[in-house]
PDB file of C-alpha atoms in Angstrom:
ATOM      1  CA  UNK T   1      -8.331  14.435 -15.903  1.00  0.00           C
ATOM      2  CA  UNK T   2      -6.644  17.650 -15.532  1.00  0.00           C
ATOM      3  CA  UNK T   3      -5.261  18.654 -11.963  1.00  0.00           C
ATOM      4  CA  UNK T   4      -2.310  21.263 -11.977  1.00  0.00           C
ATOM      5  CA  UNK T   5      -2.380  21.883  -8.568  1.00  0.00           C
ATOM      6  CA  UNK T   6      -2.885  18.564  -8.070  1.00  0.00           C
ATOM      7  CA  UNK T   7       0.696  16.414  -7.098  1.00  0.00           C
ATOM      8  CA  UNK T   8       2.322  13.270  -5.980  1.00  0.00           C
ATOM      9  CA  UNK T   9       4.967  13.064  -3.575  1.00  0.00           C
ATOM     10  CA  UNK T  10       7.515   9.913  -2.768  1.00  0.00           C
ATOM     11  CA  UNK T  11       8.376  10.819   0.965  1.00  0.00           C
ATOM     12  CA  UNK T  12       7.879   9.810   3.949  1.00  0.00           C
ATOM     13  CA  UNK T  13       8.127  12.928   5.837  1.00  0.00           C
ATOM     14  CA  UNK T  14       5.717  14.465   3.310  1.00  0.00           C
ATOM     15  CA  UNK T  15       2.645  12.197   5.029  1.00  0.00           C
ATOM     16  CA  UNK T  16       0.598  13.443   7.580  1.00  0.00           C
ATOM     17  CA  UNK T  17      -1.032  10.884   9.489  1.00  0.00           C
ATOM     18  CA  UNK T  18      -4.185  11.982  10.718  1.00  0.00           C
ATOM     19  CA  UNK T  19      -5.206  13.290   7.319  1.00  0.00           C
ATOM     20  CA  UNK T  20      -4.457   9.574   6.223  1.00  0.00           C
ATOM     21  CA  UNK T  21      -6.200   7.924   8.943  1.00  0.00           C
ATOM     22  CA  UNK T  22      -9.354  10.399   8.274  1.00  0.00           C
ATOM     23  CA  UNK T  23      -8.454   8.662   4.227  1.00  0.00           C
ATOM     24  CA  UNK T  24      -9.085   4.969   5.413  1.00  0.00           C
ATOM     25  CA  UNK T  25     -11.745   6.027   7.489  1.00  0.00           C
ATOM     26  CA  UNK T  26     -13.713   7.936   4.755  1.00  0.00           C
ATOM     27  CA  UNK T  27     -12.628   5.597   2.380  1.00  0.00           C
ATOM     28  CA  UNK T  28     -11.682   2.279   3.205  1.00  0.00           C
ATOM     29  CA  UNK T  29     -14.337  -0.672   5.234  1.00  0.00           C
ATOM     30  CA  UNK T  30     -10.643  -2.675   5.079  1.00  0.00           C
ATOM     31  CA  UNK T  31      -8.774   0.225   6.882  1.00  0.00           C
ATOM     32  CA  UNK T  32     -11.475   1.689   9.000  1.00  0.00           C
ATOM     33  CA  UNK T  33     -10.004   2.013  12.511  1.00  0.00           C
ATOM     34  CA  UNK T  34      -5.530   2.376  12.018  1.00  0.00           C
ATOM     35  CA  UNK T  35      -4.422   3.883  14.305  1.00  0.00           C
ATOM     36  CA  UNK T  36      -1.772   6.583  13.818  1.00  0.00           C
ATOM     37  CA  UNK T  37       1.248   4.020  15.750  1.00  0.00           C
ATOM     38  CA  UNK T  38       0.061   0.969  13.326  1.00  0.00           C
ATOM     39  CA  UNK T  39       0.194   3.472  10.316  1.00  0.00           C
ATOM     40  CA  UNK T  40       3.105   4.913  10.886  1.00  0.00           C
ATOM     41  CA  UNK T  41       4.717   1.880  11.113  1.00  0.00           C
ATOM     42  CA  UNK T  42       3.717   0.562   7.985  1.00  0.00           C
ATOM     43  CA  UNK T  43       5.253   3.801   6.385  1.00  0.00           C
ATOM     44  CA  UNK T  44       8.273   3.390   7.670  1.00  0.00           C
ATOM     45  CA  UNK T  45       8.383  -0.816   7.372  1.00  0.00           C
ATOM     46  CA  UNK T  46       7.505   0.970   3.380  1.00  0.00           C
ATOM     47  CA  UNK T  47       9.419   1.346  -0.156  1.00  0.00           C
ATOM     48  CA  UNK T  48       8.365   3.537  -1.828  1.00  0.00           C
ATOM     49  CA  UNK T  49       5.088   5.511  -0.654  1.00  0.00           C
ATOM     50  CA  UNK T  50       3.182   7.563  -3.052  1.00  0.00           C
ATOM     51  CA  UNK T  51       0.929  10.174  -1.757  1.00  0.00           C
ATOM     52  CA  UNK T  52      -1.058  12.543  -3.963  1.00  0.00           C
ATOM     53  CA  UNK T  53      -2.119  15.791  -2.900  1.00  0.00           C
ATOM     54  CA  UNK T  54      -4.784  18.493  -4.151  1.00  0.00           C
ATOM     55  CA  UNK T  55      -2.993  21.299  -2.413  1.00  0.00           C
ATOM     56  CA  UNK T  56      -2.328  20.955   0.904  1.00  0.00           C
ATOM     57  CA  UNK T  57      -5.199  17.565   0.851  1.00  0.00           C
ATOM     58  CA  UNK T  58      -4.316  14.242   0.756  1.00  0.00           C
ATOM     59  CA  UNK T  59      -6.245  12.866  -1.615  1.00  0.00           C
ATOM     60  CA  UNK T  60      -4.431   9.191  -2.213  1.00  0.00           C
ATOM     61  CA  UNK T  61      -2.065   7.190  -1.340  1.00  0.00           C
ATOM     62  CA  UNK T  62      -0.088   3.658  -1.486  1.00  0.00           C
ATOM     63  CA  UNK T  63       2.219   1.828  -0.402  1.00  0.00           C
ATOM     64  CA  UNK T  64       4.410  -1.217  -1.729  1.00  0.00           C
ATOM     65  CA  UNK T  65       7.315  -3.918   0.194  1.00  0.00           C
ATOM     66  CA  UNK T  66       9.787  -5.485  -1.629  1.00  0.00           C
ATOM     67  CA  UNK T  67      13.140  -7.218  -2.584  1.00  0.00           C
ATOM     68  CA  UNK T  68      13.755  -5.030  -4.781  1.00  0.00           C
ATOM     69  CA  UNK T  69      14.473  -7.737  -7.522  1.00  0.00           C
ATOM     70  CA  UNK T  70      11.430 -10.473  -7.579  1.00  0.00           C
ATOM     71  CA  UNK T  71       8.894  -9.539  -5.587  1.00  0.00           C
ATOM     72  CA  UNK T  72       7.168  -7.325  -4.642  1.00  0.00           C
ATOM     73  CA  UNK T  73       3.363  -6.054  -2.732  1.00  0.00           C
ATOM     74  CA  UNK T  74       1.457  -3.581  -2.998  1.00  0.00           C
ATOM     75  CA  UNK T  75      -0.550  -2.528  -0.266  1.00  0.00           C
ATOM     76  CA  UNK T  76      -2.794   0.182   0.634  1.00  0.00           C
ATOM     77  CA  UNK T  77      -4.515   1.965  -2.515  1.00  0.00           C
ATOM     78  CA  UNK T  78      -7.026   4.424  -1.818  1.00  0.00           C
ATOM     79  CA  UNK T  79      -8.274   7.462  -3.803  1.00  0.00           C
ATOM     80  CA  UNK T  80     -10.917  10.049  -1.920  1.00  0.00           C
ATOM     81  CA  UNK T  81     -14.456   9.180  -2.658  1.00  0.00           C
ATOM     82  CA  UNK T  82     -14.227  12.886  -3.873  1.00  0.00           C
ATOM     83  CA  UNK T  83     -11.539  12.357  -7.008  1.00  0.00           C
ATOM     84  CA  UNK T  84     -12.573   8.373  -7.789  1.00  0.00           C
ATOM     85  CA  UNK T  85     -13.573   8.492 -11.066  1.00  0.00           C
ATOM     86  CA  UNK T  86     -10.477  10.998 -12.755  1.00  0.00           C
ATOM     87  CA  UNK T  87      -7.781   8.107 -13.358  1.00  0.00           C
ATOM     88  CA  UNK T  88      -5.986   9.276 -10.579  1.00  0.00           C
ATOM     89  CA  UNK T  89      -5.683   5.666  -9.109  1.00  0.00           C
ATOM     90  CA  UNK T  90      -4.818   4.945 -12.296  1.00  0.00           C
ATOM     91  CA  UNK T  91      -2.186   6.880 -12.492  1.00  0.00           C
ATOM     92  CA  UNK T  92      -1.331   5.583  -8.189  1.00  0.00           C
ATOM     93  CA  UNK T  93      -0.494   2.278  -8.956  1.00  0.00           C
ATOM     94  CA  UNK T  94       1.440   3.386 -12.363  1.00  0.00           C
ATOM     95  CA  UNK T  95       3.601   5.748 -10.383  1.00  0.00           C
ATOM     96  CA  UNK T  96       3.932   3.792  -7.420  1.00  0.00           C
ATOM     97  CA  UNK T  97       5.368   0.393  -9.928  1.00  0.00           C
ATOM     98  CA  UNK T  98       7.161   2.679 -11.959  1.00  0.00           C
ATOM     99  CA  UNK T  99       8.781   4.282  -8.997  1.00  0.00           C
ATOM    100  CA  UNK T 100      13.032   2.924  -9.083  1.00  0.00           C
ATOM    101  CA  UNK T 101      12.717   0.703  -6.219  1.00  0.00           C
ATOM    102  CA  UNK T 102      10.230  -1.250  -8.394  1.00  0.00           C
ATOM    103  CA  UNK T 103      11.237  -0.830 -11.642  1.00  0.00           C
ATOM    104  CA  UNK T 104      12.986  -3.940 -12.181  1.00  0.00           C
ATOM    105  CA  UNK T 105      10.737  -6.236 -10.420  1.00  0.00           C
ATOM    106  CA  UNK T 106      10.132  -9.426 -11.400  1.00  0.00           C
ATOM    107  CA  UNK T 107       5.943  -9.582 -10.087  1.00  0.00           C
ATOM    108  CA  UNK T 108       4.241  -8.040  -7.693  1.00  0.00           C
ATOM    109  CA  UNK T 109       1.113  -9.141  -6.264  1.00  0.00           C
ATOM    110  CA  UNK T 110      -1.797  -7.373  -4.256  1.00  0.00           C
ATOM    111  CA  UNK T 111      -4.897  -7.877  -2.836  1.00  0.00           C
ATOM    112  CA  UNK T 112      -8.227  -6.034  -2.602  1.00  0.00           C
ATOM    113  CA  UNK T 113     -11.442  -7.466  -1.855  1.00  0.00           C
ATOM    114  CA  UNK T 114     -13.809  -5.726  -4.660  1.00  0.00           C
ATOM    115  CA  UNK T 115     -11.652  -4.017  -7.164  1.00  0.00           C
ATOM    116  CA  UNK T 116     -10.119  -6.841  -9.794  1.00  0.00           C
ATOM    117  CA  UNK T 117     -11.777  -4.915 -12.856  1.00  0.00           C
ATOM    118  CA  UNK T 118     -10.278  -2.099 -11.600  1.00  0.00           C
ATOM    119  CA  UNK T 119      -6.430  -3.862 -11.539  1.00  0.00           C
ATOM    120  CA  UNK T 120      -6.953  -5.556 -14.472  1.00  0.00           C
ATOM    121  CA  UNK T 121      -7.023  -2.876 -16.283  1.00  0.00           C
ATOM    122  CA  UNK T 122      -3.491  -2.670 -15.937  1.00  0.00           C
ATOM    123  CA  UNK T 123      -2.076  -5.539 -16.586  1.00  0.00           C
ATOM    124  CA  UNK T 124      -3.100  -7.455 -13.191  1.00  0.00           C
ATOM    125  CA  UNK T 125      -3.811 -10.806 -13.281  1.00  0.00           C
ATOM    126  CA  UNK T 126      -6.058 -13.455 -10.201  1.00  0.00           C
ATOM    127  CA  UNK T 127      -3.780 -15.441  -9.182  1.00  0.00           C
ATOM    128  CA  UNK T 128      -5.756 -18.242  -7.438  1.00  0.00           C
ATOM    129  CA  UNK T 129      -2.926 -21.474  -6.680  1.00  0.00           C
ATOM    130  CA  UNK T 130      -0.230 -19.450  -4.564  1.00  0.00           C
ATOM    131  CA  UNK T 131      -1.057 -18.026  -2.757  1.00  0.00           C
ATOM    132  CA  UNK T 132      -2.150 -18.301   1.183  1.00  0.00           C
ATOM    133  CA  UNK T 133      -2.497 -16.174   4.138  1.00  0.00           C
ATOM    134  CA  UNK T 134      -1.168 -16.969   7.553  1.00  0.00           C
ATOM    135  CA  UNK T 135      -2.822 -14.828   9.952  1.00  0.00           C
ATOM    136  CA  UNK T 136      -1.871 -14.074  13.882  1.00  0.00           C
ATOM    137  CA  UNK T 137       1.283 -14.862  13.425  1.00  0.00           C
ATOM    138  CA  UNK T 138       2.546 -13.467  16.479  1.00  0.00           C
ATOM    139  CA  UNK T 139       0.425 -15.535  18.966  1.00  0.00           C
ATOM    140  CA  UNK T 140       2.118 -18.386  17.235  1.00  0.00           C
ATOM    141  CA  UNK T 141       5.203 -17.678  17.367  1.00  0.00           C
ATOM    142  CA  UNK T 142       4.340 -16.568  21.595  1.00  0.00           C
ATOM    143  CA  UNK T 143       4.150 -20.877  22.257  1.00  0.00           C
ATOM    144  CA  UNK T 144       7.234 -21.450  21.003  1.00  0.00           C
ATOM    145  CA  UNK T 145      10.132 -21.999  23.581  1.00  0.00           C
ATOM    146  CA  UNK T 146      12.866 -20.048  23.907  1.00  0.00           C
ATOM    147  CA  UNK T 147      16.110 -22.837  24.002  1.00  0.00           C
ATOM    148  CA  UNK T 148      13.366 -22.984  20.262  1.00  0.00           C
ATOM    149  CA  UNK T 149      13.490 -19.509  19.424  1.00  0.00           C
ATOM    150  CA  UNK T 150      17.372 -18.778  19.581  1.00  0.00           C
ATOM    151  CA  UNK T 151      19.118 -16.975  16.380  1.00  0.00           C
ATOM    152  CA  UNK T 152      22.878 -17.350  16.363  1.00  0.00           C
ATOM    153  CA  UNK T 153      24.907 -14.146  16.006  1.00  0.00           C
TER     154      UNK T 153
END
């Protein structure tokens, strides 16, 4: 891999949401059609957020959420198809994992549909015993009465 013009950034402010939306639409079947507003919310609530640039073109992206010590989840790892197979995807994930916010985390999770082999090369292992998912939590919460949702101040 020899791309001297390629740069990594961990600044949220560097993200061009329109380029990110286009990158997802081109590169990630699981992220097609995400709105600019939703992308903005996801980025705001993630740290680190790593973007990968070829000059002014966004060619890679990944983000994570974490408590900073026990658990973290890596989300939305994507590399533009023109740059896949060059090692940039591995470098992108390594950059997320080495970020100060992630460095000491005990356990890092991620979800993948077809890239298990890619992540296994970096030390990730399948986890079939502890991971669960809850869909559409907002609908379930809206069915609770106001009395059930009172919080202590």
